[in-house]
XYZ file of C-alpha atoms in Angstrom:
482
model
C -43.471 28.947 33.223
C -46.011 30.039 30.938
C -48.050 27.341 28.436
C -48.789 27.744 25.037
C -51.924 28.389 26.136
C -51.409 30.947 28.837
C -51.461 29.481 31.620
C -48.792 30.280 34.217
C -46.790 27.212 35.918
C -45.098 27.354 39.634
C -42.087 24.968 38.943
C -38.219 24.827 39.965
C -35.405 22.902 38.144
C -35.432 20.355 40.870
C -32.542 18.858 42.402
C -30.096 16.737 40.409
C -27.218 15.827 42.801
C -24.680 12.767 43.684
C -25.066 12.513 47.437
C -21.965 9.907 47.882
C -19.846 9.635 44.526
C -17.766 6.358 46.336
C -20.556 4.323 46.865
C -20.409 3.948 42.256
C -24.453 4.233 42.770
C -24.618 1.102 44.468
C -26.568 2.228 47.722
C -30.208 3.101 47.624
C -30.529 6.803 47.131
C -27.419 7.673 45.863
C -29.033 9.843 43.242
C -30.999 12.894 44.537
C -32.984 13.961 42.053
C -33.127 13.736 37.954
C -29.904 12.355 36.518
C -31.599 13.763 33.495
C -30.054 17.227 34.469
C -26.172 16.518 35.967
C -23.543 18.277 34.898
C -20.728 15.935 33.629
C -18.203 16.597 35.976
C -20.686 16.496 38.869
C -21.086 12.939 37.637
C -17.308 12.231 37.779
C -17.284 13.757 41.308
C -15.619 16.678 40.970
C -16.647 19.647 42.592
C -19.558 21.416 41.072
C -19.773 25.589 41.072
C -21.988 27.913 39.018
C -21.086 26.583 35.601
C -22.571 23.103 36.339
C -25.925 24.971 37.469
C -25.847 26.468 33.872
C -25.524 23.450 32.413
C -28.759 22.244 34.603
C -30.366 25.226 32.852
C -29.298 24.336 29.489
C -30.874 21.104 29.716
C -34.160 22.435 30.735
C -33.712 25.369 28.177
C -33.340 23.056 25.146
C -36.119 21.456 26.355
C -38.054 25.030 26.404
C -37.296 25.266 22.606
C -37.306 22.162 21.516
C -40.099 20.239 23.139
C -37.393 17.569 23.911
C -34.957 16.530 26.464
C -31.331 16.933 24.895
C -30.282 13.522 26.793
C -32.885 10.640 27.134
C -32.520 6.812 27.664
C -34.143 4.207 28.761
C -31.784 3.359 32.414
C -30.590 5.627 34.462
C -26.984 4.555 34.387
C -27.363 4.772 30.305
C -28.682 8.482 30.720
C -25.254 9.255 32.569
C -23.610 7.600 29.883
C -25.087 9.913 27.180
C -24.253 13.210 29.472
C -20.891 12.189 29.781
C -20.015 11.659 25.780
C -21.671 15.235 25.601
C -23.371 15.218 21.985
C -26.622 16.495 22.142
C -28.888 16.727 18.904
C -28.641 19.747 17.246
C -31.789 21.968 18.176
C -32.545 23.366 14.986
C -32.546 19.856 13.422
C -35.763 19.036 16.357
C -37.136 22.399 15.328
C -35.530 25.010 13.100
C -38.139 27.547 13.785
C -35.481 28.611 16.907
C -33.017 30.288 14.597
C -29.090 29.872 14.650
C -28.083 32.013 17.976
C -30.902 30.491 20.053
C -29.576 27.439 18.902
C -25.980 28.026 19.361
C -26.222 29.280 22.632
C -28.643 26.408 23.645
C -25.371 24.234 22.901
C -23.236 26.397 24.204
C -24.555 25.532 27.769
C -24.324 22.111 27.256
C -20.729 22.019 26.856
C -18.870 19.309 28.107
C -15.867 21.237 29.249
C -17.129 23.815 31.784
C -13.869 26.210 30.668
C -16.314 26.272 27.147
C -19.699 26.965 28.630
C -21.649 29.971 29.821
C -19.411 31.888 32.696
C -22.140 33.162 34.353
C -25.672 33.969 34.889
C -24.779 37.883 34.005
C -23.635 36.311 30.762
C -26.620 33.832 30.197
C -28.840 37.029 30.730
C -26.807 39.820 28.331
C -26.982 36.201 25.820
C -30.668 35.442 26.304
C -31.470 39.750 25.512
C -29.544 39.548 22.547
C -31.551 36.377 20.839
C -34.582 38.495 21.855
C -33.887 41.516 20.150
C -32.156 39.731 17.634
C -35.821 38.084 17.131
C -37.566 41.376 16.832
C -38.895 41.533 20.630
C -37.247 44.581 22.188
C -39.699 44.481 25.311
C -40.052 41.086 26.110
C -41.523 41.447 30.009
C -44.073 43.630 27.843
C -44.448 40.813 25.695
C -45.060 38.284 27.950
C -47.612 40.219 29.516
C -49.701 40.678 27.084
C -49.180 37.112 25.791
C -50.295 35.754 29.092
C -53.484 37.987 29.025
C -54.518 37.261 25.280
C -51.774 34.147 23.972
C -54.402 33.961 21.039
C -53.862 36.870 19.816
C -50.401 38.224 20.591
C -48.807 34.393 19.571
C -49.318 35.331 16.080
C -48.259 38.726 16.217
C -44.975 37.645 17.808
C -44.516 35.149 15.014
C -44.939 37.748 12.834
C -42.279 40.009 14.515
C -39.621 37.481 14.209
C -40.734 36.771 10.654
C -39.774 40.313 9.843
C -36.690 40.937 11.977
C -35.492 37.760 10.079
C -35.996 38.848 6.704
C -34.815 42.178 7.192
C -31.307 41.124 8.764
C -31.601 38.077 5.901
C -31.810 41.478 3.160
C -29.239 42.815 4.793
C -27.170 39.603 4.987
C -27.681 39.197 1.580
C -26.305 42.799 0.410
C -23.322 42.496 2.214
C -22.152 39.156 0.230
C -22.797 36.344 3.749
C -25.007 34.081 1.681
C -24.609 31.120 4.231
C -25.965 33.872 6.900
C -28.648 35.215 4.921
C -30.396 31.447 3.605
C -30.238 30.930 7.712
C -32.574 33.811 7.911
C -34.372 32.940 5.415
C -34.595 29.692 6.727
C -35.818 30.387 9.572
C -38.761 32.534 8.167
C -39.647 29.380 5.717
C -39.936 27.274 8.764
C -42.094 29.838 10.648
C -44.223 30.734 7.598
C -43.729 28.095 4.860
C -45.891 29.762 2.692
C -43.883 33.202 2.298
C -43.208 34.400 -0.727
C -40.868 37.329 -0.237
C -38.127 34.572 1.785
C -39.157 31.651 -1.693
C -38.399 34.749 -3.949
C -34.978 35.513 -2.094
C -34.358 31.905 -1.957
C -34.765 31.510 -5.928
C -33.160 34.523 -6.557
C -29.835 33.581 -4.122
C -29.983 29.652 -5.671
C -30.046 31.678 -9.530
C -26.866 33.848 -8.212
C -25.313 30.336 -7.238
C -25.651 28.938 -10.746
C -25.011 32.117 -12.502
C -21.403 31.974 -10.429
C -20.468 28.251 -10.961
C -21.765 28.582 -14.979
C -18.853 31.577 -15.027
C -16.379 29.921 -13.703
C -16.555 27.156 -15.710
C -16.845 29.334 -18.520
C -13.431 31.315 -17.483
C -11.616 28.043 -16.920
C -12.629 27.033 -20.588
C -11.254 30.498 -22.213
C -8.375 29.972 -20.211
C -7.634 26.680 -21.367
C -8.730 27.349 -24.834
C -6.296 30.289 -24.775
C -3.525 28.303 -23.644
C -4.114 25.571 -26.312
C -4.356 28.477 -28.855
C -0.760 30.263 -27.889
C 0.562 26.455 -27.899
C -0.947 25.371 -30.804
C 1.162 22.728 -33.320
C 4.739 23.332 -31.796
C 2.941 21.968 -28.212
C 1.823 18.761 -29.548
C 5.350 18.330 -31.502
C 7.098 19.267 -28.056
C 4.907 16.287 -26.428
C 5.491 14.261 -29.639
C 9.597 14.747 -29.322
C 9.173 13.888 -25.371
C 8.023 10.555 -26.135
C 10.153 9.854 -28.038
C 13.317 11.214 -25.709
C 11.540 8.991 -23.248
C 11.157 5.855 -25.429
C 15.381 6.330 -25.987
C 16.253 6.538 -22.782
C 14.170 3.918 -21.517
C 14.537 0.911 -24.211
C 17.722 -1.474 -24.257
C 20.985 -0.965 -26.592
C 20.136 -2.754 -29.701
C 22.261 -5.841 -30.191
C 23.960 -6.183 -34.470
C 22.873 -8.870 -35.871
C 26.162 -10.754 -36.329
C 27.066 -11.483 -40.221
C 27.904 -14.856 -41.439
C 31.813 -15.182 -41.584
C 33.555 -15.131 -44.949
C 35.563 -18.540 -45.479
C 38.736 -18.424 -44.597
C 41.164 -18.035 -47.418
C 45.156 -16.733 -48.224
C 45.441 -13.180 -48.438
C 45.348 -12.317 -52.392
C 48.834 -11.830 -54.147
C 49.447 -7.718 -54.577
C 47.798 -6.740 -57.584
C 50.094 -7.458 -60.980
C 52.385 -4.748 -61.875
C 51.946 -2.522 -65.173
C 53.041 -3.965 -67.936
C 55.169 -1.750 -69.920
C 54.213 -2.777 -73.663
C 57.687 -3.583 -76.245
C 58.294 -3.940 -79.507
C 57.418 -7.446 -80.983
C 60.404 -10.306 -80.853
C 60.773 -13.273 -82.303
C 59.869 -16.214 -80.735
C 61.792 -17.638 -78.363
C 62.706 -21.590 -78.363
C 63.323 -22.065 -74.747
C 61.595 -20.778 -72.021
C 63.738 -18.481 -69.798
C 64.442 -19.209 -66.696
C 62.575 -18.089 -63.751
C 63.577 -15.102 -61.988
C 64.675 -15.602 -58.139
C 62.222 -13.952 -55.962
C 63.616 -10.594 -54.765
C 62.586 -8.265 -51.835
C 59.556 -5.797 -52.781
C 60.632 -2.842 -54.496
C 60.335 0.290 -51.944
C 58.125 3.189 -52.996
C 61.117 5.730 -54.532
C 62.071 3.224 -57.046
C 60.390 3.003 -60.017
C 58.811 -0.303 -60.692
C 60.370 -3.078 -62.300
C 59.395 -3.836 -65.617
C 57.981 -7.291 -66.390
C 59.960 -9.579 -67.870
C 59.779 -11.406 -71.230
C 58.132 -15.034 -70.928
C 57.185 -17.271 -73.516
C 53.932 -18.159 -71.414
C 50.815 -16.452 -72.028
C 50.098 -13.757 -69.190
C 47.606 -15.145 -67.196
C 44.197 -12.741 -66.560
C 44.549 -10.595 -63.085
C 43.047 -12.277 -60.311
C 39.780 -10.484 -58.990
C 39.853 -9.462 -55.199
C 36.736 -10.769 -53.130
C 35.165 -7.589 -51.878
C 34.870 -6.989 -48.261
C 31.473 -7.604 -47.096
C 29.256 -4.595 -45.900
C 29.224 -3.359 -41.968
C 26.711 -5.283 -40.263
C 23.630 -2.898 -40.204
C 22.247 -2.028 -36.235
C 18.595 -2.865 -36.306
C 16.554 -1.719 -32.939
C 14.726 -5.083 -31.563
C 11.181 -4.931 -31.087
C 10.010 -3.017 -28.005
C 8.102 -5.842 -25.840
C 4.854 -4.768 -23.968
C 4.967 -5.046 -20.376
C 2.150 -6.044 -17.965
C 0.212 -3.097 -16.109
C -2.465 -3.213 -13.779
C -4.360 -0.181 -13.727
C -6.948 0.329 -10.857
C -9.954 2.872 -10.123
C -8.828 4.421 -6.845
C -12.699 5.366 -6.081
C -13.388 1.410 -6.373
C -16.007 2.744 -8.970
C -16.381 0.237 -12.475
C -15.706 3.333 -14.715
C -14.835 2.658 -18.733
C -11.252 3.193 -19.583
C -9.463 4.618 -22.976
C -5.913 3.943 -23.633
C -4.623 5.417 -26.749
C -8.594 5.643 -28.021
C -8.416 2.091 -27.531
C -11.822 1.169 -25.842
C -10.464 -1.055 -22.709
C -14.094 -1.756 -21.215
C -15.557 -1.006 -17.888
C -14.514 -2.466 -15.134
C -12.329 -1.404 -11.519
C -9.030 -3.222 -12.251
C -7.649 -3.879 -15.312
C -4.810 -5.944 -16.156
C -3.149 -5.095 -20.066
C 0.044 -5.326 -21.999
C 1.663 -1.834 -22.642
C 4.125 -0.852 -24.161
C 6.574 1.081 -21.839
C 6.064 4.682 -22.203
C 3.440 7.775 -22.058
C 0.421 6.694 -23.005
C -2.875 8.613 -23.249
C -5.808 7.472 -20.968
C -9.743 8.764 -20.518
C -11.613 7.526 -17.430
C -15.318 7.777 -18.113
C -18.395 7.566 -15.277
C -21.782 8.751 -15.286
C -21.528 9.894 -11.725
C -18.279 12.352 -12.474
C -16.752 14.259 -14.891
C -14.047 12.797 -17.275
C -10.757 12.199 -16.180
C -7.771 12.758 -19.165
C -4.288 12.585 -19.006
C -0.903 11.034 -19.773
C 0.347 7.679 -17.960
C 4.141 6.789 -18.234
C 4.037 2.672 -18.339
C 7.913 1.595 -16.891
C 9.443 -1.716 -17.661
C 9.659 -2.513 -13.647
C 6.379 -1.191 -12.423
C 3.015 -3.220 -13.053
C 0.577 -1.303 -10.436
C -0.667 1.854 -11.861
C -3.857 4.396 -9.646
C -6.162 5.721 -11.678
C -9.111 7.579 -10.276
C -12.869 8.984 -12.091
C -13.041 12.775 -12.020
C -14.946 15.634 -10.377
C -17.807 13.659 -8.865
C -20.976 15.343 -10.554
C -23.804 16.943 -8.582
C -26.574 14.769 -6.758
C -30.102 14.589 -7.040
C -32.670 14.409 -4.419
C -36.692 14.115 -5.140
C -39.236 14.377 -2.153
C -42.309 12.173 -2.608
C -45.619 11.836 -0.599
C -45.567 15.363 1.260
C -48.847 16.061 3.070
C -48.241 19.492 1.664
C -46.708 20.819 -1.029
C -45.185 23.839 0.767
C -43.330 22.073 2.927
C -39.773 23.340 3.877
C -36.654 21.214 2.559
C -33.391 22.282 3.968
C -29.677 20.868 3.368
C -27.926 19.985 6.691
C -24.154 21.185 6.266
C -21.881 18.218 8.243
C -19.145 20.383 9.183
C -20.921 23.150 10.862
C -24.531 21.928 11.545
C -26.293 25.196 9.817
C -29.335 24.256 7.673
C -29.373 25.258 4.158
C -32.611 25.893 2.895
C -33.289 24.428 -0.850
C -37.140 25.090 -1.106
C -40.171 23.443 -0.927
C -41.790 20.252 -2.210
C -43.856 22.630 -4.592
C -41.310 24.707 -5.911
C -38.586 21.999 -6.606
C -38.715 18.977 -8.293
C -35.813 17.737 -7.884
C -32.841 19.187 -5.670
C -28.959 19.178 -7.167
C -26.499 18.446 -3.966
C -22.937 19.706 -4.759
C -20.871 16.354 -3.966
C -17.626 15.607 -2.664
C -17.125 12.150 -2.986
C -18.970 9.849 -5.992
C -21.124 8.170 -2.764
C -22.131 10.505 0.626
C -24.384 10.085 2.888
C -26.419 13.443 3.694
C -28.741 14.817 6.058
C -31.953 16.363 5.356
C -34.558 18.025 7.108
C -38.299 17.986 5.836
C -40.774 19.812 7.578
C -39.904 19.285 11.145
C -38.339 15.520 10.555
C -34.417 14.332 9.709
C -33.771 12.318 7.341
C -30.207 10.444 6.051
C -29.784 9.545 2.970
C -27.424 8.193 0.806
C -26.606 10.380 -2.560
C -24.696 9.033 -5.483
C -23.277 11.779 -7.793
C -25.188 11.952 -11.000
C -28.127 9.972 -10.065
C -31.456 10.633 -8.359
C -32.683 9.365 -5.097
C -36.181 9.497 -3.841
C -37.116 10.638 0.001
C -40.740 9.283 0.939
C -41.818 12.645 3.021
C -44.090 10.353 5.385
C -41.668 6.830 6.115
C -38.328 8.393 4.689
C -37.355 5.599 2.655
């Protein structure tokens, strides 16, 4: 093993061993060796071959670029606890000088499941040339010699090498449209030089192409939607208008008629009087003639019957009540129903219902009418949310939710120096996106997925968590992290 400074070590990997896996580690020396560097299923008992020797080299070889063990803890029986849940830090978050595929294949022979791990020492080798050439150093035994003769001068020149190789496969990267592959690089490069200014200038220039895109699309979606509204124009808002109302019908009771006052009950009217056929005048008449004997009703082919003479005056027609008027259906008042409308993202966002101002708050309990009804949730963390809410007669609980949460903001405080290094570290993957320095930033806009996330950073050479909340700005203290 060779120092820093040059000075060559004698050592061996040591023995790490379970001399009697029955005895549970009960009996004095059942351990030979460092626990620090068994291979899981050595420590279940299960019989150990060349792939649990490569994972006693990976432990040793992420502590060759790392400077740390990748399992520590302070009892023995705890350190076998942490090999066996097999989730070793990331390297590059200890030191992201190393570079993705050193990292990567520092993890890869740590696996828990030997089936995932390194095959074989051929493989490790072919692995271990590739990150070296990959790094710029296409002689390394060369390398090493003259490292061990002068490490003062040949350190730097080797840091320089990978400085290039990185930004030249990071231009490369870059040209070829794998952004995520190409910030690595670059990342790398700002962790090894912090101060260079060809890997800030393709940083800038990749975080400008980044806004340039998102500012497009949002401008395309816009046309788009202003185009649709155009080709809809009035006959969409009087198809929405003629929906509600469609829906209003369907969904509100039969009106009841109002029922009218009876008329009092009375003898059907006689049949209206017969012409009177006018004659000549007579003389008067000193008796009155005798009634005539009621006879059947004359049918409709006979002529009527003319009236007869009387000496008593004709008294007026009598007037027919008229019938009164059909009741008139009148619609009864559409009640409003209860409705409890919540914010599904427990957030207290302001609400709009009909342009009605409803206040801010997470649930809110109203009297609606049933029906569509137009609603605007409003947060300063997220975009607004519109749309259309149908309020039923038999349904009280309705989910509402804010919108697209809006970016985060990050500001770095108390750096020792300016041009320190601050990358993004991406949960699903581990790769660290680099954002820029303390100098060149101040402050740093976090795409968000949720209105509240916890993120990782690293600054420098140290992690930090922290816990973003979508359109607001949260302060890192470079030295304490708080």
């Amino acid at each position: 093993m060779v120092r820093e400074d040059g000075v060559v070590k004698l050592t061996d990997f040591g023995i790490a061993a379970i001399l009697d896996p029955e005895e549970k580690f009960t009996a004095t020396g059942a351990i030979l060796g460092s626990p620090a560097h068994l291979a899981p299923e050595t420590i279940e008992g299960k019989p150990a071959d060349p792939r649990s020797d490569l994972f006693s080299f990976g432990t040793i070889f992420y502590w060759l670029s790392t400077g740390e063990m990748p399992f520590h803890a302070p009892t023995p029986a705890a350190l076998l606890r942490k090999i066996l849940e097999g989730n070793p830090k990331d390297p590059r978050l200890v030191r992201p000088s190393i570079g993705d595929s050193q990292a990567k294949l520092v993890l890869r022979c740590l696996e828990r499941d030997p089936a995932k791990r390194i095959q074989s020492a051929r493989e490790l080798r072919e692995s271990l040339e590739a990150v070296l050439e990959e790094s710029g150093i296409v002689e390394p035994l060369a390398t090493l010699a003259r490292f061990v003769k002068a490490p003062g001068e040949e350190g730097p020149k080797v840091r320089a090498q990978i400085v290039e190789a990185c930004l030249r496969r990071g231009a490369a990267d870059l040209g070829a449209g794998k952004t995520t592959a190409a910030l690595a690089d670059f990342g790398r490069v700002l962790a090894l030089d912090p101060k260079n200014e060809e890997a800030r200038s393709l940083v800038d220039r990749v975080r400008r192409r980044s806004r340039l895109v998102k500012l497009a699309r949002r401008a395309a979606i816009f046309v788009a939607v202003a185009g649709v509204v155009a080709l809809a124009g009035v006959p969409a808002l009087r198809f929405a208008q003629r929906t509600r109302e469609q829906w209003r019908a369907q969904h509100t009771p039969p009106a009841v008629a109002a029922e009218a006052p009876a008329p009092p009950r009375q003898t059907p009217p006689p049949p209206a009087p017969e012409p009177v056929q006018p004659e000549p005048p007579k003389t008067a008449v000193e008796s009155p003639t005798p009634e005539p004997k009621e006879t059947p009703a004359p049918r409709k082919e006979r002529p009527a019957r003319s009236a007869r003479p009387t000496s008593r005056k004709p008294s007026p027609p009598k007037v027919i009540a008229a019938a009164p008027p059909p009741p008139v259906e009148t619609k009864p008042e559409v009640k409003d129903v209860p409705a409890t409308l919540t914010i599904g993202s427990r957030l207290p966002a302001r609400l709009f219902i009909d342009n009605k101002d409803q206040g801010s708050a997470i649930v809110f309990r109203l009297q609606l009418a049933p029906g569509p009804h137009d609603f605007v949730v409003q947060h300063q963390c997220c975009e607004e949310n519109r749309g259309v809410i149908q309020i039923g007669p038999n349904k009280e609980l309705y989910p509402l939710d804010v919108g697209s949460p809006k970016p985060g903001h990050l500001r770095v405080t108390n750096a020792a120096d300016p041009d320190t290094p601050v990358y993004l570290v991406e949960d699903e993957t581990g790769n660290m996106m680099p954002l820029g320095t303390v100098r060149d930033v101040a402050r740093f806009d976090i795409p968000m997925r949720k209105p509240t996330e916890e993120r990782r950073f690293v600054i420098g050479d140290r992690e930090r968590k922290k816990t973003l909340e979508a359109g607001r700005v949260v302060t890192i203290d470079a030295q304490d992290g708080r």
